[in-house]
CSV table of C-alpha atoms in Angstrom, one decimal:
chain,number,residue,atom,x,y,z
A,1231,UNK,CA,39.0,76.9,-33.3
A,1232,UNK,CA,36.1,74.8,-32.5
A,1233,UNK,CA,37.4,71.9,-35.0
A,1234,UNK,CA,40.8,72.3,-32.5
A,1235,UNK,CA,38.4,71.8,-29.4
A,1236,UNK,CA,35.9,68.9,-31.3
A,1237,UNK,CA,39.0,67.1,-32.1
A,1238,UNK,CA,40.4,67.4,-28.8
A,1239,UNK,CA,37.2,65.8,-27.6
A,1240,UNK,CA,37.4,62.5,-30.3
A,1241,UNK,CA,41.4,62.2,-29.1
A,1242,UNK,CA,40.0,62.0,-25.0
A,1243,UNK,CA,37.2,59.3,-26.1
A,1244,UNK,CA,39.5,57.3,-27.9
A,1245,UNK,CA,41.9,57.5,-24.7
A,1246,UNK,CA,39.6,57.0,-22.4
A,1247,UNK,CA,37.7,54.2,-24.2
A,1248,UNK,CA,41.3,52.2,-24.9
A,1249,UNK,CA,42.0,52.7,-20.9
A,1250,UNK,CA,38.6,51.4,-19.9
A,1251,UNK,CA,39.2,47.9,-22.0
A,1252,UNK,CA,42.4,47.6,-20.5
A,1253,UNK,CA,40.9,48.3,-17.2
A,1254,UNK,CA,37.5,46.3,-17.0
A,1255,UNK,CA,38.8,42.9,-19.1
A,1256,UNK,CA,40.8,41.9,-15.6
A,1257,UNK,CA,37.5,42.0,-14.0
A,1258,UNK,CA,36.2,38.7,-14.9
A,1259,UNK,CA,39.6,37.4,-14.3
A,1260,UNK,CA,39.9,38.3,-10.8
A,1261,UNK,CA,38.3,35.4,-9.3
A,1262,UNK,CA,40.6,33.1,-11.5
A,1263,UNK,CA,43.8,35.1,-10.7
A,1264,UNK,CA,43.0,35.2,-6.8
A,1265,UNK,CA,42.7,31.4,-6.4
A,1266,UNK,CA,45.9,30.9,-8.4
A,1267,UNK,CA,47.7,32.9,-6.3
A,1268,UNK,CA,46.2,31.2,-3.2
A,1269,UNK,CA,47.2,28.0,-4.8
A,1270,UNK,CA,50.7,28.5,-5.6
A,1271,UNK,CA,50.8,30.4,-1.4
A,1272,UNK,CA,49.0,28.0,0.1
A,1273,UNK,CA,46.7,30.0,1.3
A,1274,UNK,CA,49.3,33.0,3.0
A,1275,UNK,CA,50.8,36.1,1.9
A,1276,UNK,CA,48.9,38.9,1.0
A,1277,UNK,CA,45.7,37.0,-0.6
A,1278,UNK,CA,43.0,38.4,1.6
A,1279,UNK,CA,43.8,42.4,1.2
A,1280,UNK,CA,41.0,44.1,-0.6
A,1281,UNK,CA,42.9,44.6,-4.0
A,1282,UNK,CA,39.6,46.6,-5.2
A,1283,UNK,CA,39.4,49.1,-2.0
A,1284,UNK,CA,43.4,49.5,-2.4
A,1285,UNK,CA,43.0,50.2,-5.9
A,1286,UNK,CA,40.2,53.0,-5.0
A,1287,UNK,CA,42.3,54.1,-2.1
A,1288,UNK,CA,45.4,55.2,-4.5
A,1289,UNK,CA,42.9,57.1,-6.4
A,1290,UNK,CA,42.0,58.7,-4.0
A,1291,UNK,CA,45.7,59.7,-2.7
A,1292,UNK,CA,46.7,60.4,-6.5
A,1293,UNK,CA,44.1,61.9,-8.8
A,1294,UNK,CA,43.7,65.7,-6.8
A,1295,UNK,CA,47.6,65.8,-6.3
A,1296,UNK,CA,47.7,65.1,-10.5
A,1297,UNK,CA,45.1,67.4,-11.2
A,1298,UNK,CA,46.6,70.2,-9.4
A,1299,UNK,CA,50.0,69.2,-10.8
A,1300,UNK,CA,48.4,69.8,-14.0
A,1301,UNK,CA,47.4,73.3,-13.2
A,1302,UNK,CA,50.7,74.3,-13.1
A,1303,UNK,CA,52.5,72.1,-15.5
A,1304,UNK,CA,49.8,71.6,-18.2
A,1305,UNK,CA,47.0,68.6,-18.8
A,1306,UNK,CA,49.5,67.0,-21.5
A,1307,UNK,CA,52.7,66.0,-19.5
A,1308,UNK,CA,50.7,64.7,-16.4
A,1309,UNK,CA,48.6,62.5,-18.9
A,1310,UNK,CA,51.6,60.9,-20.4
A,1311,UNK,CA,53.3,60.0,-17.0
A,1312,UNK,CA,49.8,58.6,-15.7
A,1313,UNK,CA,49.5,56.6,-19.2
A,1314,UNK,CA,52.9,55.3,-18.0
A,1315,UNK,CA,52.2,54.4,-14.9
A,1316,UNK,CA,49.3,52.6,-16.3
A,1317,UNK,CA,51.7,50.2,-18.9
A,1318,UNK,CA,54.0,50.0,-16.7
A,1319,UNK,CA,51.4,48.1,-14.0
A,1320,UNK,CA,50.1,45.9,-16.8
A,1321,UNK,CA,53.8,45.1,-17.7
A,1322,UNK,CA,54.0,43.7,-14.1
A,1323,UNK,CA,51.1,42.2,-14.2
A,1324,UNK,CA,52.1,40.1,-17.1
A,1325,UNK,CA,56.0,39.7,-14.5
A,1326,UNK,CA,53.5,38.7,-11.6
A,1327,UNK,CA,54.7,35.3,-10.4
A,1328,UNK,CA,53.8,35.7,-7.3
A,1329,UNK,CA,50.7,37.5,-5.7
A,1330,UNK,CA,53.5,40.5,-4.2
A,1331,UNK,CA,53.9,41.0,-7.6
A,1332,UNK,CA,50.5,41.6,-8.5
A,1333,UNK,CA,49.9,44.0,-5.6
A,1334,UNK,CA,52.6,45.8,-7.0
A,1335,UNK,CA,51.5,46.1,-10.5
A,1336,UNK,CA,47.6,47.3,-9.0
A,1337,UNK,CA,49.7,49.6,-6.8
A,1338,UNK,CA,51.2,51.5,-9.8
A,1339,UNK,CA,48.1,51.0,-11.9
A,1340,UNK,CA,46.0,52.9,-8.9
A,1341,UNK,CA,48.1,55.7,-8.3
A,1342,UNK,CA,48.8,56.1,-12.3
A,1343,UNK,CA,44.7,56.2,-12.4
A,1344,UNK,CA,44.9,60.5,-12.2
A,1345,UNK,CA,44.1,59.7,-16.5
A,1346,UNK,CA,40.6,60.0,-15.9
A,1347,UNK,CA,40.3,63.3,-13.6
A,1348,UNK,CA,42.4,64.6,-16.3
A,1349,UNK,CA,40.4,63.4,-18.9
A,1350,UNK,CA,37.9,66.0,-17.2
A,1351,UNK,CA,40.2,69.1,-16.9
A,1352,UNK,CA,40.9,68.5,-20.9
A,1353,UNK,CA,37.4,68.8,-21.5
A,1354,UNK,CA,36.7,71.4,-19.3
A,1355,UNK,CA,39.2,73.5,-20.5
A,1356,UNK,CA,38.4,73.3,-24.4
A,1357,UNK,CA,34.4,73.4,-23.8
A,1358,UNK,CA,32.1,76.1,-22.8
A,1359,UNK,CA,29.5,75.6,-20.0
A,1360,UNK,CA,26.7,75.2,-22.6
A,1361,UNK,CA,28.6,72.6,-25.0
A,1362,UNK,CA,30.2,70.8,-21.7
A,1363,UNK,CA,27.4,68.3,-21.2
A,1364,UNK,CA,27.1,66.8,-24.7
A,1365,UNK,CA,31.0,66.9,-24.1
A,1366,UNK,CA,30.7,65.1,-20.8
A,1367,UNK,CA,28.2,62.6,-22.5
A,1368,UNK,CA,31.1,61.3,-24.5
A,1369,UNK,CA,33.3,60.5,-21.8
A,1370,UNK,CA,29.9,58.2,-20.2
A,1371,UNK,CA,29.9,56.9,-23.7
A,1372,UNK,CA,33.4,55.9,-23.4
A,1373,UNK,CA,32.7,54.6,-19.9
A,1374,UNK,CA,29.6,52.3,-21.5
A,1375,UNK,CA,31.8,50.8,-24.4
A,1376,UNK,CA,34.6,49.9,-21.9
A,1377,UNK,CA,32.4,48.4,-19.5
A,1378,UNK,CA,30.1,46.3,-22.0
A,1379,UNK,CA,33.4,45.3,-24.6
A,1380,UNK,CA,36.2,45.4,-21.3
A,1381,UNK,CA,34.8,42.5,-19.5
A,1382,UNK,CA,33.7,40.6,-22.1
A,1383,UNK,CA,37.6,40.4,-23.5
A,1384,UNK,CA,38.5,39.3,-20.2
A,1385,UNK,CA,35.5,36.7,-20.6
A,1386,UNK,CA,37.2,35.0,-23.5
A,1387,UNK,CA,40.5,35.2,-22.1
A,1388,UNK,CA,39.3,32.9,-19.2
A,1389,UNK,CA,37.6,30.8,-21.4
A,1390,UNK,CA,40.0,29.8,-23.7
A,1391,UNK,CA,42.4,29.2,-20.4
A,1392,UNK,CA,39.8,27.3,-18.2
A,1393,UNK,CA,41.0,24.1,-19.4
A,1394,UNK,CA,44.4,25.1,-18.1
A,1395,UNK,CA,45.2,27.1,-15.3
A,1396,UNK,CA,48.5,25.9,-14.6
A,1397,UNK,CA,51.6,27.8,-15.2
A,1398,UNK,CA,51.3,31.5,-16.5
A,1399,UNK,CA,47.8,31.5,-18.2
A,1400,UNK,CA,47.2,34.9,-16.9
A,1401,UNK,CA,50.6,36.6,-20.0
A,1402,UNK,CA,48.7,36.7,-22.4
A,1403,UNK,CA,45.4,38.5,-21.1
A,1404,UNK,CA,48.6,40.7,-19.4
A,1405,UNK,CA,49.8,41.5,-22.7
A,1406,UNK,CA,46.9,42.1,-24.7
A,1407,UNK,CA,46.3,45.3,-21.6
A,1408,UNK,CA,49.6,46.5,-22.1
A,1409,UNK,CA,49.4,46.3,-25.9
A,1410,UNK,CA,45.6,48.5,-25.3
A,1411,UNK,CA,48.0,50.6,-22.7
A,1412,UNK,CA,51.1,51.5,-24.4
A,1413,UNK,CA,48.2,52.5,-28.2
A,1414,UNK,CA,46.5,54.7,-25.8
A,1415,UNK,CA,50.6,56.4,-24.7
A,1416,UNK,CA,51.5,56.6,-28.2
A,1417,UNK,CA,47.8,57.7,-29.4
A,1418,UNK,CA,47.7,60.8,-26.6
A,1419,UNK,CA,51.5,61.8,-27.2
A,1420,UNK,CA,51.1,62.1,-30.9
A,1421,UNK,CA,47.3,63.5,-31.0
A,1422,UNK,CA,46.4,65.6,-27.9
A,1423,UNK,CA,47.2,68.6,-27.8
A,1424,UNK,CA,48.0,71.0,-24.5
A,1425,UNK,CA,44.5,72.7,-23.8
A,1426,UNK,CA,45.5,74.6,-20.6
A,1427,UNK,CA,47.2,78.0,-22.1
A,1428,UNK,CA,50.4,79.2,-20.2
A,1429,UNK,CA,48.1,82.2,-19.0
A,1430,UNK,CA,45.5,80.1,-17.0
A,1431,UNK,CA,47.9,78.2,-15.4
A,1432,UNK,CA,48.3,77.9,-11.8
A,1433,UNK,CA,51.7,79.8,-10.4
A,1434,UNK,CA,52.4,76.8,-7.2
A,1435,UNK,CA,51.0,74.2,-5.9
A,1436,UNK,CA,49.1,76.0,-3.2
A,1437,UNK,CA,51.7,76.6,-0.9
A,1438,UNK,CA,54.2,73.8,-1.0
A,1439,UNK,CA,53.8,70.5,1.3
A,1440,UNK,CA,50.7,71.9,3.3
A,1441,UNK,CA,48.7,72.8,-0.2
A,1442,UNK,CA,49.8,68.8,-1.1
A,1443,UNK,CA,48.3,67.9,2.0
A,1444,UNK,CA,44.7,69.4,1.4
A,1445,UNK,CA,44.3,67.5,-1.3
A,1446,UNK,CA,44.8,64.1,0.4
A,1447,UNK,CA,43.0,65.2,3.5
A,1448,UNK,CA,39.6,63.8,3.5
A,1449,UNK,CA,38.1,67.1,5.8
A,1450,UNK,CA,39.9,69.8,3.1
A,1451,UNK,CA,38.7,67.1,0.5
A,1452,UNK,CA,35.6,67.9,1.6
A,1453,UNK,CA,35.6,71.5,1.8
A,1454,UNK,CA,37.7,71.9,-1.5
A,1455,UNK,CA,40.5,73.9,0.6
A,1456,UNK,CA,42.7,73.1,-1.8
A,1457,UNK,CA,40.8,75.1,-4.4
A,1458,UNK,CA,41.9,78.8,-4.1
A,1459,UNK,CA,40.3,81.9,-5.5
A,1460,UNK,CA,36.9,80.5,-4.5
A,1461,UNK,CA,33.5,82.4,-3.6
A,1462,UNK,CA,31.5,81.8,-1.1
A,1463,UNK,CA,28.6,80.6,-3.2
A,1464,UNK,CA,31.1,78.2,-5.9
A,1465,UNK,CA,32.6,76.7,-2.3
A,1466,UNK,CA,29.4,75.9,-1.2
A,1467,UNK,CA,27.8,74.3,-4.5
A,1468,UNK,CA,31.3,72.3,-4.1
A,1469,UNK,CA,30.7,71.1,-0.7
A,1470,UNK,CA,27.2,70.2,-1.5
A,1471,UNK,CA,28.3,68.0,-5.0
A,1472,UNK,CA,30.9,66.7,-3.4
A,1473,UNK,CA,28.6,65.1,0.2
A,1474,UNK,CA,25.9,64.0,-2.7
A,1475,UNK,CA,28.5,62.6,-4.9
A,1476,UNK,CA,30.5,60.6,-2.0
A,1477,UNK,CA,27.5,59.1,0.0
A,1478,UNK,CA,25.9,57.9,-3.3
A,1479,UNK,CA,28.8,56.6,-4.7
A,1480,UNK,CA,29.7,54.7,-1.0
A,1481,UNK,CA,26.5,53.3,-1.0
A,1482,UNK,CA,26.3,52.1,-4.8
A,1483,UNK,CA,29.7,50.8,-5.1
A,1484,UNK,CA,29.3,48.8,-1.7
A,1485,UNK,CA,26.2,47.5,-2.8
A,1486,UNK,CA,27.2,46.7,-6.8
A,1487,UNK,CA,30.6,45.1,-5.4
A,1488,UNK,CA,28.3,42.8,-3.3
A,1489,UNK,CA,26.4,42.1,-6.4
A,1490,UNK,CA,28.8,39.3,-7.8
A,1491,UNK,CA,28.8,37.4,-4.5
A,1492,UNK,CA,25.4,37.0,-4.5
A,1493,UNK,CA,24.8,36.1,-8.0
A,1494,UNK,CA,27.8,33.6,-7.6
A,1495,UNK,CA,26.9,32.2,-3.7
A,1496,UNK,CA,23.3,32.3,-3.5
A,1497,UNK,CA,22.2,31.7,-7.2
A,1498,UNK,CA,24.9,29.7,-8.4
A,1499,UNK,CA,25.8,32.2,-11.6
A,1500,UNK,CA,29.3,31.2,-13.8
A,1501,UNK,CA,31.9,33.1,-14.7
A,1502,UNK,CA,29.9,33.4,-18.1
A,1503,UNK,CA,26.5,33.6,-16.9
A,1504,UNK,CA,28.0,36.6,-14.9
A,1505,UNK,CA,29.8,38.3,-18.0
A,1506,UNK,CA,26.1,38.3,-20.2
A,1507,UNK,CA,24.6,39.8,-17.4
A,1508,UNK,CA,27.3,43.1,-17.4
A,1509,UNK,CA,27.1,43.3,-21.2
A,1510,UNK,CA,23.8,43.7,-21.1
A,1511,UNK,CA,23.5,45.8,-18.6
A,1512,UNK,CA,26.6,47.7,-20.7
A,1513,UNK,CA,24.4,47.6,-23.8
A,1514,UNK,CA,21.3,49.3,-22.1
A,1515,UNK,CA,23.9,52.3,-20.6
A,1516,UNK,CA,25.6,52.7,-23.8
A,1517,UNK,CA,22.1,53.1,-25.5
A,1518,UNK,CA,20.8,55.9,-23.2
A,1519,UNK,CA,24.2,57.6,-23.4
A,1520,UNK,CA,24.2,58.2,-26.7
A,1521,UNK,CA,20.2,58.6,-27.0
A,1522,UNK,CA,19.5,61.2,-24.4
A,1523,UNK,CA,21.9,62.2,-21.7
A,1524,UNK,CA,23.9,64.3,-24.6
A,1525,UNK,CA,20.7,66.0,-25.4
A,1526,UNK,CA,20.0,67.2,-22.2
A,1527,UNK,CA,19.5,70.7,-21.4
A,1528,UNK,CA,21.9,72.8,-19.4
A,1529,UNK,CA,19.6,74.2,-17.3
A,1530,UNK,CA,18.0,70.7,-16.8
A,1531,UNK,CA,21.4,69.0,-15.8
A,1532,UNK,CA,20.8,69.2,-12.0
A,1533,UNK,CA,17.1,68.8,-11.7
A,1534,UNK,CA,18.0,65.6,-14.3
A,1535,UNK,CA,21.0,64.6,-11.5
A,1536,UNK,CA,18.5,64.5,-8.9
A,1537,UNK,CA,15.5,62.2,-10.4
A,1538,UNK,CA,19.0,59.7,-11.6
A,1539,UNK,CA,19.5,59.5,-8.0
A,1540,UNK,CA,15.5,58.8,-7.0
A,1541,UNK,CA,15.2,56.0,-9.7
A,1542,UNK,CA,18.3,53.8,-8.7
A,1543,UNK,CA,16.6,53.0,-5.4
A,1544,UNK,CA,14.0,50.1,-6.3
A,1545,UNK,CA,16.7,48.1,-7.9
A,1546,UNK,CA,18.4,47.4,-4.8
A,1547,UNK,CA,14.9,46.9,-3.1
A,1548,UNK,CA,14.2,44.3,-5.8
A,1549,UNK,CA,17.5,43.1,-5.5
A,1550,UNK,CA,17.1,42.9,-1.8
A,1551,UNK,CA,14.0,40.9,-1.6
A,1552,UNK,CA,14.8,38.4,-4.2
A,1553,UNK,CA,14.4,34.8,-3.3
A,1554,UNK,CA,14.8,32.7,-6.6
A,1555,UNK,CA,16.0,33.4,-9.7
A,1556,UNK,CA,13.2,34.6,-11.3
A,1557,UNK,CA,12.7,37.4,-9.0
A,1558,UNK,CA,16.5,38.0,-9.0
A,1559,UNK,CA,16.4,38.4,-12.9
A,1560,UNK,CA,13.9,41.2,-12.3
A,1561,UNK,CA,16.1,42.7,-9.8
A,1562,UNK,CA,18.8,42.6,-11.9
A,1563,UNK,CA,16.6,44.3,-14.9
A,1564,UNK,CA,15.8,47.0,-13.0
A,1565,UNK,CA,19.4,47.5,-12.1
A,1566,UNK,CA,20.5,47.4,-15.8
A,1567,UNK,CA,17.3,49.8,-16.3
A,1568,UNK,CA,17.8,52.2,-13.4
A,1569,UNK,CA,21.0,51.5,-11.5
A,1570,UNK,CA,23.5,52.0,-15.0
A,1571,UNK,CA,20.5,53.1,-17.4
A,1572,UNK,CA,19.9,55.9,-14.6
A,1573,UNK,CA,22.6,55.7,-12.3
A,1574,UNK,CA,26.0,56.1,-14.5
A,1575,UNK,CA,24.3,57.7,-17.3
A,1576,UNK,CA,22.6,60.3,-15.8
A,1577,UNK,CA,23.5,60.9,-12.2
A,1578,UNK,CA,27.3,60.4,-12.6
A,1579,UNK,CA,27.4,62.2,-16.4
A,1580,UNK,CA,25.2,65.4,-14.8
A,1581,UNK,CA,27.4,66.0,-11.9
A,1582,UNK,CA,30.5,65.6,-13.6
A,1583,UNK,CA,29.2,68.3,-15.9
A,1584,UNK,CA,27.9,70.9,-12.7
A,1585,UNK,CA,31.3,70.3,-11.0
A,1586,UNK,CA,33.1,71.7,-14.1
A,1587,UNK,CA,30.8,74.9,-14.5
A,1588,UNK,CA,32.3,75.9,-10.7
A,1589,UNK,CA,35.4,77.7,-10.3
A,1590,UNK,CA,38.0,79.6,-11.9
A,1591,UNK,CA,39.7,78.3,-15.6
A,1592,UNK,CA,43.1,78.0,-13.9
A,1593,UNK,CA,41.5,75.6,-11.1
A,1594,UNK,CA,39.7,73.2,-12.9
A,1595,UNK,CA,42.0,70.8,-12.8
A,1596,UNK,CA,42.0,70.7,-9.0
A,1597,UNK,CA,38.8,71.0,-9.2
A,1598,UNK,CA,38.1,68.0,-11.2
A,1599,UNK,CA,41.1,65.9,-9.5
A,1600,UNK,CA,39.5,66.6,-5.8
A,1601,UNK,CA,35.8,65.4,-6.8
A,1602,UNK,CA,37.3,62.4,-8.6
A,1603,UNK,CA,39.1,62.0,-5.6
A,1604,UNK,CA,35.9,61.7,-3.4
A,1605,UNK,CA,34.4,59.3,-5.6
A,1606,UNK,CA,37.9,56.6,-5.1
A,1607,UNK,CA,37.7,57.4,-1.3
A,1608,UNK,CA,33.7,56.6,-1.5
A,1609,UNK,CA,35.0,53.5,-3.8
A,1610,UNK,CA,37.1,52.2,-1.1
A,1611,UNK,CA,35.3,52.2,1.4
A,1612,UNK,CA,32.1,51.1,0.2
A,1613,UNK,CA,32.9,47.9,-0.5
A,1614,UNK,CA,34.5,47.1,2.2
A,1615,UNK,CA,31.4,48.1,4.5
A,1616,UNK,CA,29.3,46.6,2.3
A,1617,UNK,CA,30.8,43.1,1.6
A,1618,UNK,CA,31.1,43.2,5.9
A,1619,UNK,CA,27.4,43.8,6.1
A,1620,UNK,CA,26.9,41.3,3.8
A,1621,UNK,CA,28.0,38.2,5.5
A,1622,UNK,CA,27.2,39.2,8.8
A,1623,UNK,CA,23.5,40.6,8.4
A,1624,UNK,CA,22.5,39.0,5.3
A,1625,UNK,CA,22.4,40.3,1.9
A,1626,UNK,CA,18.6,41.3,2.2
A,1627,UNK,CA,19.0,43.4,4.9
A,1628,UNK,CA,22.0,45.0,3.3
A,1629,UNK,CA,19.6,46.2,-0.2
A,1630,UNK,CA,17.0,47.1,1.9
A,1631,UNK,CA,19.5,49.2,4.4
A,1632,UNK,CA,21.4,50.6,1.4
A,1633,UNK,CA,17.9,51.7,-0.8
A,1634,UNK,CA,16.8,53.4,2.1
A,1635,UNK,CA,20.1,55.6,2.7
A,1636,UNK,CA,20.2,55.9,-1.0
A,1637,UNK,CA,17.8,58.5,-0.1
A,1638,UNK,CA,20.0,61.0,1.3
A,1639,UNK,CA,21.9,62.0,-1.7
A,1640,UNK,CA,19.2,63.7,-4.0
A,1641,UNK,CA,17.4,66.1,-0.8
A,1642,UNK,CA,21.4,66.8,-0.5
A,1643,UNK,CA,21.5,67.7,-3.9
A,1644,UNK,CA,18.0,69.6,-3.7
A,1645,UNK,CA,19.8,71.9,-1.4
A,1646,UNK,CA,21.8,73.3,-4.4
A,1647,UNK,CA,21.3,76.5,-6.4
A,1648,UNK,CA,20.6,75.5,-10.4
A,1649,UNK,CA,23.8,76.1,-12.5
């Protein structure tokens, strides 16, 4: 039985890590892709929408309706129609000859994006509470590899087409992420097995349209109403995760999408110069994921969430205050150090691992789905309030604003009993 569940683990890391490759090597891209399309409209259509928030937003809408879906129905089926939905957006992509198009295929890909909430619900349901963090410690793994090897794919890609951005440069990067998409279809549907057992399974979708519509609502979001069969005290831990989870992810995300314009505007960084900085800080991540975060205790997992969340503030003071490179490259090693070292490893890995020790077996999925689903509604908004802040106040006194507020996410998580 437990070489059933450790295998079920290896088949999520492989899934997840082929998904995050697929997903991060359009990130260096972006910039590329965006003035092509502005070229070719001259300037109109729908070039200025915030294809990152949107992206988040459909997260947001799709991942707690998936998870729940998957209470009912089982983890297996919902993963192969999010895997996809997935393809099927980078098969667009690759189609895109206009910039509609594009929105379209990140449209798909964002709603399709439930994978990773799942991804959760798998491991919750084949782990116990005392193996679940070394569990959880793979997926960060998985996150590390895709972020440090992801991007730097997409680096090459838009090298070997800088000397010709004419025409459809922008197949073949398309191609190589549906070709990373469609293994990770045909890896889950032969591989994973169903981990939710016809007994724990949800009976409906708490009651029809209005149980739908708690799980999209940002107030039941936030008071996991669409959870049922909760205590009083597993409600409350809930609430309290899910504030501490959402302003710290609002506030991070703003600030690290913010991050690229002012390396880029203010410093002058390349395309290149920009992808060694995210595989290093990728390297460091991946190092302390596989060093230490597995090894932590389970008793230790929230009191470790907390001082995560404390060390990911002097980065974006550095950051902040920077006025030349030199200072900026010490900004940016403390953000490698604490902000990913810290912040993803440890604060994002520990939570992820409380939030699946709440609730009843046949709920996890929801459970999972709805927290996810805070983080993509932080996600989208963050930025957006960020990159705002940015060019109107200046991007020292956004740092400086966001370190401090920074602070309100580990006395929120204080507040919390130790699971």
């Amino acid at each position: 039985m437990n070489e059933i569940k450790d295998n079920t683990v290896r088949v999520v890391f492989v899934s997840l890590l082929l998904d995050l490759l697929a997903f991060t090597m359009i990130l260096p891209l972006l910039p590329a892709l965006l003035d092509h399309y502005k070229e070719i409209e001259k300037g109109h259509g729908l070039y200025s929408s915030f294809l990152g928030s949107m992206y988040s937003f459909l997260q947001f809408l799709g991942s707690p309706i998936i998870g729940a879906l998957s209470d009912i129905y089982g983890r297996k089926p919902l993963m192969l129609l999010c895997l996809i939905g997935i393809s099927l957006s980078y098969l667009l992509w690759a189609l895109s000859m206009n910039f509609g198009i594009f929105v379209l295929a990140r449209f798909v890909g964002g709603i399709s994006k439930g994978n990773i909430s799942l991804s959760m619900a798998v491991i919750s349901d084949v782990t116990s509470p005392k193996t679940r963090g070394k569990a959880m410690a793979l997926v960060g793994i998985a996150f590390s590899i895709g972020f440090v090897v992801g991007p730097m794919i997409g680096a090459f890609f838009a090298w070997i087409s800088s000397g010709n951005r004419e025409g459809t440069w922008y197949v073949m990067p398309a191609l190589f992420a549906l070709f990373l998409a469609l293994s990770d279809l045909f890896f889950v549907a032969y591989y994973l097995k169903e981990s939710l057992s016809l007994k724990h399974r949800a009976t409906t979708l708490a009651k029809g349209l209005s149980g739908a519509i708690s799980y999209i609502n940002p107030i039941d979001l936030f008071q996991f109403n669409g959870v049922l069969n909760l205590n009083r005290q597993d409600q409350q831990d809930l609430k309290i995760l899910g504030r501490a989870y959402f302003i710290y992810l609002f506030i991070y995300s703003g600030l690290e999408f913010t991050l690229t314009f002012l390396t880029h505007h203010t410093f002058g960084f390349t395309s290149m110069q920009q992808g060694w900085m995210f595989l290093w800080i990728g390297l460091i991540m991946a190092i302390l994921q596989g060093g230490w975060v597995r090894h932590i205790p389970p008793n230790r997992t929230k009191t470790i969430g907390e001082l995560g969340l404390w060390l990911i503030i002097p980065a974006f003071m550095c950051i902040g205050i920077a006025t030349n490179v030199q200072m900026l490259g010490v900004g940016i090693f403390l953000f490698a150090v604490c902000e990913h070292y810290v912040s993803t490893a440890m604060v994002v890995t520990c939570m992820m691992t409380l939030v699946t020790r709440i609730g009843p077996e046949h709920q996890k999925g929801a459970i999972t789905g709805i927290f996810r689903s805070l983080g993509a509604l932080a996600r989208a908004c963050g930025p957006v309030v960020a990159s705002t802040a940015f060019w109107c106040i200046g991007s020292a006194t956004t740092y400086l604003t966001g370190a401090v507020l920074l602070t309100l996410p580990p006395l929120i998580l204080h507040s919390m009993r130790t699971l």
